[in-house]
Coordinates of N, CA and C in Angstrom, one line a residue:
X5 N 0.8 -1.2 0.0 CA 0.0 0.0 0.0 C 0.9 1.3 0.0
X6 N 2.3 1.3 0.6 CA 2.9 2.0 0.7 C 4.7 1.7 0.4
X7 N 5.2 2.2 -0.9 CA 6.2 1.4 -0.8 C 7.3 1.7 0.4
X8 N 8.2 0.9 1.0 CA 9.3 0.7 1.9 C 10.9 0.9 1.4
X9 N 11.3 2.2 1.7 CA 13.0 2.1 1.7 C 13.4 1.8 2.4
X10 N 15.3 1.8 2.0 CA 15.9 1.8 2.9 C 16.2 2.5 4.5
X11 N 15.7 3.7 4.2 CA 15.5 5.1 5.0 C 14.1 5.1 5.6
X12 N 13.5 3.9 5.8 CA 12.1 4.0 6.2 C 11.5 4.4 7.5
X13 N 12.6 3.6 8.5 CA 13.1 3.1 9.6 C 12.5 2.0 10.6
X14 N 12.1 1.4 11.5 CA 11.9 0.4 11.9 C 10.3 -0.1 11.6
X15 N 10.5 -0.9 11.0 CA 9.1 -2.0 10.7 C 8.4 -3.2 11.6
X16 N 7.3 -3.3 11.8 CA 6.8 -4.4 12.7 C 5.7 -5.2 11.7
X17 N 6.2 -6.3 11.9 CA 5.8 -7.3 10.9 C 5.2 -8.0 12.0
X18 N 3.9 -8.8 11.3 CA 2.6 -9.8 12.2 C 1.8 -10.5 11.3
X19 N 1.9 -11.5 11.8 CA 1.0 -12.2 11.7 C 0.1 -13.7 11.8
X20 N -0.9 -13.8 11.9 CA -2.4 -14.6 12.2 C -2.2 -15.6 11.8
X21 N -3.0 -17.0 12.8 CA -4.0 -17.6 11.7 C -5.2 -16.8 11.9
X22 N -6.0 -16.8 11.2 CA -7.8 -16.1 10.9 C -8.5 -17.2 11.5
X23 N -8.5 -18.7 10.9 CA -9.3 -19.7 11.0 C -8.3 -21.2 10.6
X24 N -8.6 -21.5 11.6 CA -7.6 -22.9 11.2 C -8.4 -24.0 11.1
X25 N -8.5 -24.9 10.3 CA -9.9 -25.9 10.4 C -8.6 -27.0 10.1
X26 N -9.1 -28.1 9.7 CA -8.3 -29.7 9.2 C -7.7 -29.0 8.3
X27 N -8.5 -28.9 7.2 CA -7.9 -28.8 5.7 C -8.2 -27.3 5.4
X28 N -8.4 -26.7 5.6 CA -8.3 -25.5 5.0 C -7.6 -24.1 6.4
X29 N -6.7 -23.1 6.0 CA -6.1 -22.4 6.9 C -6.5 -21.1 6.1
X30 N -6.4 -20.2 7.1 CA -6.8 -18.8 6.1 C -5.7 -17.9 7.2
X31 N -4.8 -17.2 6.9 CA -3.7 -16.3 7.2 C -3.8 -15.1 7.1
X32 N -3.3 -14.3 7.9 CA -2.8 -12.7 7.7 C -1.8 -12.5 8.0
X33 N -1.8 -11.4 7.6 CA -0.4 -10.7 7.9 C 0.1 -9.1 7.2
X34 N 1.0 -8.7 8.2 CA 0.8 -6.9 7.8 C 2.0 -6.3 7.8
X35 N 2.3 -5.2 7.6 CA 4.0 -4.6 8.0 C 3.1 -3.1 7.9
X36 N 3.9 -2.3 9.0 CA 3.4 -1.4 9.6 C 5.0 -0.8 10.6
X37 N 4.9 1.0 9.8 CA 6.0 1.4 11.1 C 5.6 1.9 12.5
X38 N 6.7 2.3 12.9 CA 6.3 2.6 14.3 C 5.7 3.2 15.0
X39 N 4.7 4.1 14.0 CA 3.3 4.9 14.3 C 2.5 4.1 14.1
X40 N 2.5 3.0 13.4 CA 1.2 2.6 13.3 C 0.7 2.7 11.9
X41 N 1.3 3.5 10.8 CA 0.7 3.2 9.4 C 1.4 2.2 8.8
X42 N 0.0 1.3 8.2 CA 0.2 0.4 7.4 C 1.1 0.1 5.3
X43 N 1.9 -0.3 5.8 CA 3.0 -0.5 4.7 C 2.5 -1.5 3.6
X44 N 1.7 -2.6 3.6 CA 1.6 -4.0 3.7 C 0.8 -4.7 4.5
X45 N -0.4 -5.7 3.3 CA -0.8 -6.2 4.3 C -1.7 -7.3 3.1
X46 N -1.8 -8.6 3.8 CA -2.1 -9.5 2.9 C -2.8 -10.8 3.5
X47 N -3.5 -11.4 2.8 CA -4.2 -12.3 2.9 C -3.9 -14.2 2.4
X48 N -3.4 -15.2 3.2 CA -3.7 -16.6 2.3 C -4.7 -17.4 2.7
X49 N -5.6 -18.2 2.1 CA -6.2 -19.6 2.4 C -5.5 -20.5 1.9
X50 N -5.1 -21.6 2.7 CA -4.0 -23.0 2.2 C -4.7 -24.3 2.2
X51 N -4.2 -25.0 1.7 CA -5.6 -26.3 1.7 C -4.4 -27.4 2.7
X52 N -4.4 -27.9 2.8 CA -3.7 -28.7 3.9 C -4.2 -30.5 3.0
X53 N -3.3 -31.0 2.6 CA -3.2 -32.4 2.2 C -2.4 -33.1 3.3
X54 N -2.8 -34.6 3.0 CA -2.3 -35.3 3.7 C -0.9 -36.2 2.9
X55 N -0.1 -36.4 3.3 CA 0.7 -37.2 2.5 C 0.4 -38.9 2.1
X56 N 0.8 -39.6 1.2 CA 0.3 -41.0 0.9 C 1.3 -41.6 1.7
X57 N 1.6 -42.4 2.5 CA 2.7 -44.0 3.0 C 3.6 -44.4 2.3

């Protein structure tokens, strides 16, 4: 949302699970400086398989 330099100065990076079930996971996650405005911020849902033996 906001690009990031070198010169930015300190970042706080976080993030969630939203919902964790068996098979499906839904994530967040954000980067934000040290006021508090948001830099970044983003969303996954993952499907979760099982492996075969």
């Amino acid at each position: 949302m906001s690009p990031i330099f070198a010169d930015s100065g300190e970042m706080r990076v976080t993030g969630h699970v939203v919902s964790g079930g068996r098979t499906v996971i839904t994530l967040e996650g954000c980067i934000e400086d040290a006021e508090g405005r948001i830099y970044a911020h983003g969303t996954s849902t993952c499907l979760v398989v099982g492996r075969k033996p």
